[in-house]
mmCIF file of C-alpha atoms in Angstrom:
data_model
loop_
_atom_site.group_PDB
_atom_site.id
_atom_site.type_symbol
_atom_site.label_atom_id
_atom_site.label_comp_id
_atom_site.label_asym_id
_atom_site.label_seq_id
_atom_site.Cartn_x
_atom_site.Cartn_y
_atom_site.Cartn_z
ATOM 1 C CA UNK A 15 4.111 22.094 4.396
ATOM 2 C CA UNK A 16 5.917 23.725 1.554
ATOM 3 C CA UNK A 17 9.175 25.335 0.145
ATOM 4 C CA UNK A 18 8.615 28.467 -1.436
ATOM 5 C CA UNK A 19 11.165 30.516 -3.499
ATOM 6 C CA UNK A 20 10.736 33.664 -5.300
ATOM 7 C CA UNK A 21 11.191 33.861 -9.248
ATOM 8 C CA UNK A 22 10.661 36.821 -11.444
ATOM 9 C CA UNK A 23 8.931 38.207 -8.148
ATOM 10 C CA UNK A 24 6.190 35.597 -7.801
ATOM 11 C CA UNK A 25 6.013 32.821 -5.203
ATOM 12 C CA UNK A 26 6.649 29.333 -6.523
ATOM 13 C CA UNK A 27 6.165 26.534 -4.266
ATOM 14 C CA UNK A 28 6.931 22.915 -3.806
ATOM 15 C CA UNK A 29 4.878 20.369 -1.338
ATOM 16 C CA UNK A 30 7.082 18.849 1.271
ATOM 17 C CA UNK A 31 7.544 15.061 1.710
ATOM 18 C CA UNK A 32 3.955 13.375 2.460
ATOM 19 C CA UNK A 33 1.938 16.909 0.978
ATOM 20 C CA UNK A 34 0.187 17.918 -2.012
ATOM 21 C CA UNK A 35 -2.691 19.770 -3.167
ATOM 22 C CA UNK A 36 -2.944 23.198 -3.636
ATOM 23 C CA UNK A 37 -1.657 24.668 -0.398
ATOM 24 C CA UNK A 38 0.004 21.670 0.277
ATOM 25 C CA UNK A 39 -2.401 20.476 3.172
ATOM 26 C CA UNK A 40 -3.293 17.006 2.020
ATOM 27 C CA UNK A 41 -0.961 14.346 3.204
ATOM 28 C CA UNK A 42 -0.816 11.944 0.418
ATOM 29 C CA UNK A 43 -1.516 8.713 2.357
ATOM 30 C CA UNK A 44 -4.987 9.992 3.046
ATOM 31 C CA UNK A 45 -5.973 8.879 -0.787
ATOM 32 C CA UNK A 46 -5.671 5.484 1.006
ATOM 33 C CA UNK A 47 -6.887 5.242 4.689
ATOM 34 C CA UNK A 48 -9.325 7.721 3.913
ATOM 35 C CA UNK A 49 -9.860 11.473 5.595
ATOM 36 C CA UNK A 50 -10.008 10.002 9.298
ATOM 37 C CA UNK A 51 -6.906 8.720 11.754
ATOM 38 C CA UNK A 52 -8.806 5.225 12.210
ATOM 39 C CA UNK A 53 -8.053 4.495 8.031
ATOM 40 C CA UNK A 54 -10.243 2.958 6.203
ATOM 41 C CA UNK A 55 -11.754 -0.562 5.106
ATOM 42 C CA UNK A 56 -11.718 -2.480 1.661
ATOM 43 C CA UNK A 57 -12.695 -5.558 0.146
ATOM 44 C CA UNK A 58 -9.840 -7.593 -1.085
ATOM 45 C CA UNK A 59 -9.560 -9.888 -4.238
ATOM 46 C CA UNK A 60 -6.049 -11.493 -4.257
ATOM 47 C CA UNK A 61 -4.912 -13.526 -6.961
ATOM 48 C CA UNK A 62 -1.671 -15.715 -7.269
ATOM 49 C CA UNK A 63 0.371 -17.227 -9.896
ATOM 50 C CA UNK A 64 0.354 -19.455 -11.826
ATOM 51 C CA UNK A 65 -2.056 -18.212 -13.871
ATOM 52 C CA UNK A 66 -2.987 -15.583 -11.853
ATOM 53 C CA UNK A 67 -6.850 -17.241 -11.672
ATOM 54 C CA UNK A 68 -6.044 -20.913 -10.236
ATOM 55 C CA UNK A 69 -5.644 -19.574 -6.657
ATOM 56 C CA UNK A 70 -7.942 -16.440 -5.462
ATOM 57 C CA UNK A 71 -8.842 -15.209 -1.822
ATOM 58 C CA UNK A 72 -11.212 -13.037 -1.060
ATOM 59 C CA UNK A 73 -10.815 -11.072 2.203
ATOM 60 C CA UNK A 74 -11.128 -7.911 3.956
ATOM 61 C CA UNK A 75 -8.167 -5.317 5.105
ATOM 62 C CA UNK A 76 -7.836 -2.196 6.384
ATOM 63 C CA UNK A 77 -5.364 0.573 5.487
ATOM 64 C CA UNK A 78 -4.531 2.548 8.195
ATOM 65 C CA UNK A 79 -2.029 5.378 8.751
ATOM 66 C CA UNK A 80 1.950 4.958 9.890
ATOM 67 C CA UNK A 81 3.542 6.767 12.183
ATOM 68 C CA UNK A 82 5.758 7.928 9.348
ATOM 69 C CA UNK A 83 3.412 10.205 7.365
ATOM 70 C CA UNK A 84 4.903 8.759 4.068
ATOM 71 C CA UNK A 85 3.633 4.880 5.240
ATOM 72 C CA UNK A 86 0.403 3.142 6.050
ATOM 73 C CA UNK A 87 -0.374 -0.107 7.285
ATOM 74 C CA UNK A 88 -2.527 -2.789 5.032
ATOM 75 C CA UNK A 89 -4.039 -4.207 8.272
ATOM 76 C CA UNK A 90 -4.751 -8.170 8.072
ATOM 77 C CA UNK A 91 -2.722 -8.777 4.455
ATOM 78 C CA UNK A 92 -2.756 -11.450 2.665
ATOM 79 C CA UNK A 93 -5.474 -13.588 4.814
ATOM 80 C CA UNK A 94 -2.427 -15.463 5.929
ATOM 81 C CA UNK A 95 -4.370 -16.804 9.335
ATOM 82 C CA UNK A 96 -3.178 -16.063 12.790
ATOM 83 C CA UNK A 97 -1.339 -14.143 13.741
ATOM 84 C CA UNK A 98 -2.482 -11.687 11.348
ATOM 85 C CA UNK A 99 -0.319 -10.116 9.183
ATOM 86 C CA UNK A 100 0.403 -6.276 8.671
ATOM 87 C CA UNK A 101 2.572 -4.862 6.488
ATOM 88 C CA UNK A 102 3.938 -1.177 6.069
ATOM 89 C CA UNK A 103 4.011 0.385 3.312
ATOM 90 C CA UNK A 104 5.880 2.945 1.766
ATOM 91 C CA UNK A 105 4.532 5.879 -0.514
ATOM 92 C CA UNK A 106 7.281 6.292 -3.801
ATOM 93 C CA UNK A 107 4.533 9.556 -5.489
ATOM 94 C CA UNK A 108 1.447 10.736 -5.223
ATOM 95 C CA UNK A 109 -0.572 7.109 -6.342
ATOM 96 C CA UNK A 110 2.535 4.954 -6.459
ATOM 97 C CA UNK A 111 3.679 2.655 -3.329
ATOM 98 C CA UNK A 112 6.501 0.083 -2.370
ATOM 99 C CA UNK A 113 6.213 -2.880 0.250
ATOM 100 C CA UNK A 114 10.186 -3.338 1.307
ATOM 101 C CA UNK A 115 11.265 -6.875 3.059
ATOM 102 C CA UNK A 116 9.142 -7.240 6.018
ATOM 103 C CA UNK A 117 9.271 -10.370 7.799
ATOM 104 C CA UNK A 118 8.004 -11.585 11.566
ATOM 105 C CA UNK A 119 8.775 -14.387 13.544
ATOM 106 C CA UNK A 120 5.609 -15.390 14.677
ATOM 107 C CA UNK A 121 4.524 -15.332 10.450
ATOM 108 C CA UNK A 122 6.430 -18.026 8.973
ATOM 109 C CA UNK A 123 6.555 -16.370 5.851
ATOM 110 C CA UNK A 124 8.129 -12.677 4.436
ATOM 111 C CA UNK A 125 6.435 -10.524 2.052
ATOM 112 C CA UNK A 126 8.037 -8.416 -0.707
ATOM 113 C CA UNK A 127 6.955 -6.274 -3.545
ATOM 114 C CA UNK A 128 7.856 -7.423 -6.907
ATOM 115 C CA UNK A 129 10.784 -5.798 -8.283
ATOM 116 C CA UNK A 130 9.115 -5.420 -11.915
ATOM 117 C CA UNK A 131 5.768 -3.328 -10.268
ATOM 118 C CA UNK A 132 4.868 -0.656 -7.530
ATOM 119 C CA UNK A 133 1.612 -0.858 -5.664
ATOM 120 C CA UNK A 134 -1.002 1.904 -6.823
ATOM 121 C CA UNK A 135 -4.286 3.239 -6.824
ATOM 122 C CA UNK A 136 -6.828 4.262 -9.076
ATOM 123 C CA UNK A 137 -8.285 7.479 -7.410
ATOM 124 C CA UNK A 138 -11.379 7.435 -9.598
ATOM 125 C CA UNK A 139 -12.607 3.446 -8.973
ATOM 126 C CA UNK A 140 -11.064 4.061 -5.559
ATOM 127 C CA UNK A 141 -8.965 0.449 -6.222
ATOM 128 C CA UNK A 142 -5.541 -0.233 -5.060
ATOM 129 C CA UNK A 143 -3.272 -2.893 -6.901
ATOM 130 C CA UNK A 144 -0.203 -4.131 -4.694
ATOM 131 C CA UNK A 145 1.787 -7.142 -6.697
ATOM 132 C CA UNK A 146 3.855 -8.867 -3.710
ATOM 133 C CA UNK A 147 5.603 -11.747 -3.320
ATOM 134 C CA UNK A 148 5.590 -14.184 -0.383
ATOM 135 C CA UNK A 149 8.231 -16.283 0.770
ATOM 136 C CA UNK A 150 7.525 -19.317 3.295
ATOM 137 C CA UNK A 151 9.385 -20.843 5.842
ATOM 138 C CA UNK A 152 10.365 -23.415 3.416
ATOM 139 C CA UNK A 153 12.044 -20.880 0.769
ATOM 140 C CA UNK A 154 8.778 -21.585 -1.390
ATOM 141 C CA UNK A 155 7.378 -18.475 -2.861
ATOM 142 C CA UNK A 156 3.753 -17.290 -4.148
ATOM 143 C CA UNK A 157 3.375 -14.113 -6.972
ATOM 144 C CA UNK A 158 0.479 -12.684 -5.844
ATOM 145 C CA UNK A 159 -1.616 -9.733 -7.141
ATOM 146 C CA UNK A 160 -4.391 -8.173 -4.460
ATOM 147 C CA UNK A 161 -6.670 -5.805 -6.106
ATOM 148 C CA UNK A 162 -8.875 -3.820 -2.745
ATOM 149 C CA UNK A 163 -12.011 -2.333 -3.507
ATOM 150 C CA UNK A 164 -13.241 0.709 -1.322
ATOM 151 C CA UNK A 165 -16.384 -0.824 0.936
#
């Protein structure tokens, strides 16, 4: 899981794609679905604009691994109602994450990240922030901010 070159007759080495640590053996996603394959489950507080405090949901999602190891799933987003909703998301660095345009027929409604902010955790409160945008059927949109708290 890493690409090692020789300098000055000493090994230096650089984690591949999805890796770090210090042989390279921890895939990255991990820091957010959690050591298992089944990911894990957190508490979500989502807030949206305007004001950021007139509209809050409070929910629960689960972040579960891709089958790209450089994505994971946020499993029931947005507590949109039925169908539920989950979106992929993509890893940009180590704590750092992107949601591209994902939409679904049977939704009604696309979700974004915001161009401005990536998604990210906080690997010592175990808290991920993930500022998104939703788009309805009706070309109305929603800034949202969903802070998830480890259970």
């Amino acid at each position: 899981n890493a690409n090692c070159t020789m300098l000055n007759g000493l090994p230096v080495c650089q984690c591949q794609t999805c890796y770090e640590g210090d042989n390279c053996t921890q895939l990255i996603r991990k820091r957010y679905t959690g050591s298992s394959d089944n990911g894990q489950f957190y508490n979500a507080i989502d807030q949206c604009i305007p004001g950021f405090t007139d509209t809050t949901f409070a929910y629960t999602v689960k972040l579960s691994p891709a089958d790209i190891c450089s994505e994971f799933i946020i499993e029931s987003f947005g507590a949109f109602g039925s169908p539920a909703i989950n979106v992929r998301c993509v890893l940009t660095g180590i704590t750092t994450f992107n949601i591209s345009p994902q939409t679904n027929p049977g939704w009604g409604l696309s979700v974004r990240n915001w161009a401005t902010e990536e998604g990210s955790i906080d690997t010592i409160l175990q808290k991920v922030t993930v500022p998104y945008i939703v788009e309805y059927y009706d070309n109305t949109t929603d800034s949202c901010k969903v802070v998830l708290s480890l259970q």
